[in-house]
């Protein structure tokens, strides 16, 4: 296929996020394989799989498990359906377009500007208040 000709850089976590709920194969560094549906992944690439078939490293034993947790540091590789590559690419393109058009996160009112109460940094939450951190009755 055209998988070798893709120009878009793909991050593993973005690919795994769109693969949640889909079948996948995980091979660990010790040679065991886990075939199941990805339920969740976290930022350390730890995977929680459901409906799992585990195969021993030499392929002679199989276990069926309702769920399995695979630690990210033990993963050698993952195999996901080809459609997930295209879906992850679309998601990354959509996020780039949001960033360049000014949408998405990070476009709030910023720090120190006038807020709902009309004030800047004085008063409201945090800060030192009106008298340099002392309460009104604390004059010496």
PDB file of C-alpha atoms in Angstrom:
ATOM      1  CA  UNK A   1       0.000   0.000   0.000  1.00  0.00           C
ATOM      2  CA  UNK A   2       0.890   3.648   0.278  1.00  0.00           C
ATOM      3  CA  UNK A   3       1.873   3.419   3.951  1.00  0.00           C
ATOM      4  CA  UNK A   4       5.557   3.941   3.139  1.00  0.00           C
ATOM      5  CA  UNK A   5       4.830   7.167   1.250  1.00  0.00           C
ATOM      6  CA  UNK A   6       2.998   9.055   4.010  1.00  0.00           C
ATOM      7  CA  UNK A   7       4.534  12.456   4.713  1.00  0.00           C
ATOM      8  CA  UNK A   8       2.706  13.217   7.969  1.00  0.00           C
ATOM      9  CA  UNK A   9       4.729  12.556  11.139  1.00  0.00           C
ATOM     10  CA  UNK A  10       2.706  10.321  13.408  1.00  0.00           C
ATOM     11  CA  UNK A  11       2.973  10.249  17.184  1.00  0.00           C
ATOM     12  CA  UNK A  12       2.262   6.881  18.817  1.00  0.00           C
ATOM     13  CA  UNK A  13      -0.044   8.337  21.478  1.00  0.00           C
ATOM     14  CA  UNK A  14      -2.229  10.142  18.949  1.00  0.00           C
ATOM     15  CA  UNK A  15      -2.543   6.893  17.015  1.00  0.00           C
ATOM     16  CA  UNK A  16      -3.438   4.941  20.155  1.00  0.00           C
ATOM     17  CA  UNK A  17      -6.039   7.526  21.233  1.00  0.00           C
ATOM     18  CA  UNK A  18      -8.010   7.106  17.988  1.00  0.00           C
ATOM     19  CA  UNK A  19      -7.610   3.318  18.249  1.00  0.00           C
ATOM     20  CA  UNK A  20      -9.484   3.113  21.572  1.00  0.00           C
ATOM     21  CA  UNK A  21     -12.315   0.595  21.180  1.00  0.00           C
ATOM     22  CA  UNK A  22     -10.666  -1.081  18.184  1.00  0.00           C
ATOM     23  CA  UNK A  23      -8.892  -4.453  17.925  1.00  0.00           C
ATOM     24  CA  UNK A  24      -5.119  -4.473  18.111  1.00  0.00           C
ATOM     25  CA  UNK A  25      -2.156  -6.785  18.539  1.00  0.00           C
ATOM     26  CA  UNK A  26       0.597  -5.997  21.040  1.00  0.00           C
ATOM     27  CA  UNK A  27       3.914  -7.828  21.161  1.00  0.00           C
ATOM     28  CA  UNK A  28       6.002  -7.405  24.283  1.00  0.00           C
ATOM     29  CA  UNK A  29       9.785  -7.462  24.526  1.00  0.00           C
ATOM     30  CA  UNK A  30       9.678 -10.980  26.012  1.00  0.00           C
ATOM     31  CA  UNK A  31       7.857 -12.298  22.920  1.00  0.00           C
ATOM     32  CA  UNK A  32       4.312 -12.709  24.276  1.00  0.00           C
ATOM     33  CA  UNK A  33       1.484 -11.337  22.160  1.00  0.00           C
ATOM     34  CA  UNK A  34      -1.809  -9.853  23.287  1.00  0.00           C
ATOM     35  CA  UNK A  35      -4.731  -9.703  20.865  1.00  0.00           C
ATOM     36  CA  UNK A  36      -7.667  -7.665  22.104  1.00  0.00           C
ATOM     37  CA  UNK A  37      -9.660  -4.441  21.951  1.00  0.00           C
ATOM     38  CA  UNK A  38      -7.941  -1.334  23.266  1.00  0.00           C
ATOM     39  CA  UNK A  39     -10.001   0.039  26.136  1.00  0.00           C
ATOM     40  CA  UNK A  40      -7.658   2.809  27.322  1.00  0.00           C
ATOM     41  CA  UNK A  41      -4.126   4.091  26.988  1.00  0.00           C
ATOM     42  CA  UNK A  42      -2.277   6.700  29.020  1.00  0.00           C
ATOM     43  CA  UNK A  43       0.637   9.051  28.412  1.00  0.00           C
ATOM     44  CA  UNK A  44       3.162   6.339  29.347  1.00  0.00           C
ATOM     45  CA  UNK A  45       1.671   4.064  26.653  1.00  0.00           C
ATOM     46  CA  UNK A  46       0.288   1.676  29.271  1.00  0.00           C
ATOM     47  CA  UNK A  47      -2.539  -0.224  27.582  1.00  0.00           C
ATOM     48  CA  UNK A  48      -5.733  -1.657  29.024  1.00  0.00           C
ATOM     49  CA  UNK A  49      -7.122  -4.319  26.673  1.00  0.00           C
ATOM     50  CA  UNK A  50     -10.442  -6.178  26.800  1.00  0.00           C
ATOM     51  CA  UNK A  51     -11.436  -9.579  25.364  1.00  0.00           C
ATOM     52  CA  UNK A  52      -7.783 -10.628  25.194  1.00  0.00           C
ATOM     53  CA  UNK A  53      -6.110 -13.726  23.771  1.00  0.00           C
ATOM     54  CA  UNK A  54      -2.549 -13.987  25.067  1.00  0.00           C
ATOM     55  CA  UNK A  55      -0.032 -16.188  23.231  1.00  0.00           C
ATOM     56  CA  UNK A  56       3.175 -17.465  24.813  1.00  0.00           C
ATOM     57  CA  UNK A  57       6.500 -16.444  23.307  1.00  0.00           C
ATOM     58  CA  UNK A  58       6.957 -19.725  21.403  1.00  0.00           C
ATOM     59  CA  UNK A  59       3.299 -19.831  20.327  1.00  0.00           C
ATOM     60  CA  UNK A  60       2.410 -23.155  21.973  1.00  0.00           C
ATOM     61  CA  UNK A  61       0.075 -21.831  24.717  1.00  0.00           C
ATOM     62  CA  UNK A  62      -2.951 -19.514  24.584  1.00  0.00           C
ATOM     63  CA  UNK A  63      -4.928 -17.853  27.343  1.00  0.00           C
ATOM     64  CA  UNK A  64      -8.276 -16.139  27.005  1.00  0.00           C
ATOM     65  CA  UNK A  65      -8.682 -13.259  29.465  1.00  0.00           C
ATOM     66  CA  UNK A  66     -11.528 -10.775  29.940  1.00  0.00           C
ATOM     67  CA  UNK A  67      -8.966  -7.961  30.282  1.00  0.00           C
ATOM     68  CA  UNK A  68      -5.228  -7.327  30.472  1.00  0.00           C
ATOM     69  CA  UNK A  69      -2.909  -4.462  31.378  1.00  0.00           C
ATOM     70  CA  UNK A  70       0.290  -4.099  29.341  1.00  0.00           C
ATOM     71  CA  UNK A  71       2.915  -1.737  30.717  1.00  0.00           C
ATOM     72  CA  UNK A  72       4.229   0.685  28.109  1.00  0.00           C
ATOM     73  CA  UNK A  73       7.901  -0.004  28.828  1.00  0.00           C
ATOM     74  CA  UNK A  74       7.443  -3.702  27.946  1.00  0.00           C
ATOM     75  CA  UNK A  75       5.940  -3.079  24.476  1.00  0.00           C
ATOM     76  CA  UNK A  76       8.013  -3.986  21.427  1.00  0.00           C
ATOM     77  CA  UNK A  77       5.377  -3.063  18.840  1.00  0.00           C
ATOM     78  CA  UNK A  78       1.648  -2.670  18.269  1.00  0.00           C
ATOM     79  CA  UNK A  79      -0.389  -3.463  15.200  1.00  0.00           C
ATOM     80  CA  UNK A  80      -3.600  -1.554  14.560  1.00  0.00           C
ATOM     81  CA  UNK A  81      -6.112  -1.670  11.681  1.00  0.00           C
ATOM     82  CA  UNK A  82      -5.011   0.363   8.633  1.00  0.00           C
ATOM     83  CA  UNK A  83      -8.117   2.556   8.891  1.00  0.00           C
ATOM     84  CA  UNK A  84      -6.817   3.855  12.221  1.00  0.00           C
ATOM     85  CA  UNK A  85      -3.743   5.354  10.523  1.00  0.00           C
ATOM     86  CA  UNK A  86      -5.975   7.387   8.230  1.00  0.00           C
ATOM     87  CA  UNK A  87      -8.232   8.366  11.141  1.00  0.00           C
ATOM     88  CA  UNK A  88      -5.243   9.530  13.232  1.00  0.00           C
ATOM     89  CA  UNK A  89      -3.918  11.532  10.293  1.00  0.00           C
ATOM     90  CA  UNK A  90      -7.312  13.249   9.846  1.00  0.00           C
ATOM     91  CA  UNK A  91      -7.417  14.052  13.559  1.00  0.00           C
ATOM     92  CA  UNK A  92      -3.926  15.585  13.483  1.00  0.00           C
ATOM     93  CA  UNK A  93      -4.815  17.647  10.403  1.00  0.00           C
ATOM     94  CA  UNK A  94      -8.003  18.876  12.102  1.00  0.00           C
ATOM     95  CA  UNK A  95      -6.047  19.902  15.219  1.00  0.00           C
ATOM     96  CA  UNK A  96      -3.460  21.775  13.137  1.00  0.00           C
ATOM     97  CA  UNK A  97      -6.227  23.659  11.334  1.00  0.00           C
ATOM     98  CA  UNK A  98      -7.841  24.597  14.655  1.00  0.00           C
ATOM     99  CA  UNK A  99      -4.515  25.888  15.954  1.00  0.00           C
ATOM    100  CA  UNK A 100      -3.799  27.973  12.868  1.00  0.00           C
ATOM    101  CA  UNK A 101      -7.337  29.411  12.681  1.00  0.00           C
ATOM    102  CA  UNK A 102      -7.303  30.556  16.290  1.00  0.00           C
ATOM    103  CA  UNK A 103      -9.787  27.964  17.542  1.00  0.00           C
ATOM    104  CA  UNK A 104      -9.250  25.432  20.255  1.00  0.00           C
ATOM    105  CA  UNK A 105      -7.550  26.037  23.569  1.00  0.00           C
ATOM    106  CA  UNK A 106      -5.391  28.905  24.649  1.00  0.00           C
ATOM    107  CA  UNK A 107      -7.513  31.775  23.414  1.00  0.00           C
ATOM    108  CA  UNK A 108      -8.954  32.873  26.744  1.00  0.00           C
ATOM    109  CA  UNK A 109      -8.582  36.290  28.339  1.00  0.00           C
ATOM    110  CA  UNK A 110      -4.974  35.744  29.355  1.00  0.00           C
ATOM    111  CA  UNK A 111      -3.299  36.830  32.574  1.00  0.00           C
ATOM    112  CA  UNK A 112      -3.950  40.081  34.339  1.00  0.00           C
ATOM    113  CA  UNK A 113      -6.460  41.558  31.944  1.00  0.00           C
ATOM    114  CA  UNK A 114      -9.821  42.937  33.028  1.00  0.00           C
ATOM    115  CA  UNK A 115     -12.071  40.096  34.071  1.00  0.00           C
ATOM    116  CA  UNK A 116     -15.728  39.810  34.920  1.00  0.00           C
ATOM    117  CA  UNK A 117     -15.314  41.984  37.998  1.00  0.00           C
ATOM    118  CA  UNK A 118     -13.600  44.738  36.000  1.00  0.00           C
ATOM    119  CA  UNK A 119     -10.360  44.560  37.976  1.00  0.00           C
ATOM    120  CA  UNK A 120      -6.928  43.492  36.838  1.00  0.00           C
ATOM    121  CA  UNK A 121      -4.687  41.647  39.258  1.00  0.00           C
ATOM    122  CA  UNK A 122      -5.760  43.479  42.396  1.00  0.00           C
ATOM    123  CA  UNK A 123      -8.523  41.980  44.476  1.00  0.00           C
ATOM    124  CA  UNK A 124     -10.348  38.835  43.563  1.00  0.00           C
ATOM    125  CA  UNK A 125      -8.523  35.529  43.845  1.00  0.00           C
ATOM    126  CA  UNK A 126      -4.884  35.342  44.831  1.00  0.00           C
ATOM    127  CA  UNK A 127      -2.496  38.244  44.753  1.00  0.00           C
ATOM    128  CA  UNK A 128      -1.471  40.348  47.742  1.00  0.00           C
ATOM    129  CA  UNK A 129      -4.594  42.457  47.990  1.00  0.00           C
ATOM    130  CA  UNK A 130      -4.603  46.165  48.782  1.00  0.00           C
ATOM    131  CA  UNK A 131      -2.118  46.432  51.669  1.00  0.00           C
ATOM    132  CA  UNK A 132       0.901  44.399  50.701  1.00  0.00           C
ATOM    133  CA  UNK A 133      -0.340  41.153  52.214  1.00  0.00           C
ATOM    134  CA  UNK A 134      -1.359  42.516  55.637  1.00  0.00           C
ATOM    135  CA  UNK A 135      -4.931  42.495  56.737  1.00  0.00           C
ATOM    136  CA  UNK A 136      -6.537  45.823  57.619  1.00  0.00           C
ATOM    137  CA  UNK A 137      -6.225  45.402  61.385  1.00  0.00           C
ATOM    138  CA  UNK A 138      -2.577  44.313  61.272  1.00  0.00           C
ATOM    139  CA  UNK A 139      -0.901  47.767  61.178  1.00  0.00           C
ATOM    140  CA  UNK A 140       2.094  48.044  63.483  1.00  0.00           C
TER     141      UNK A 140
END
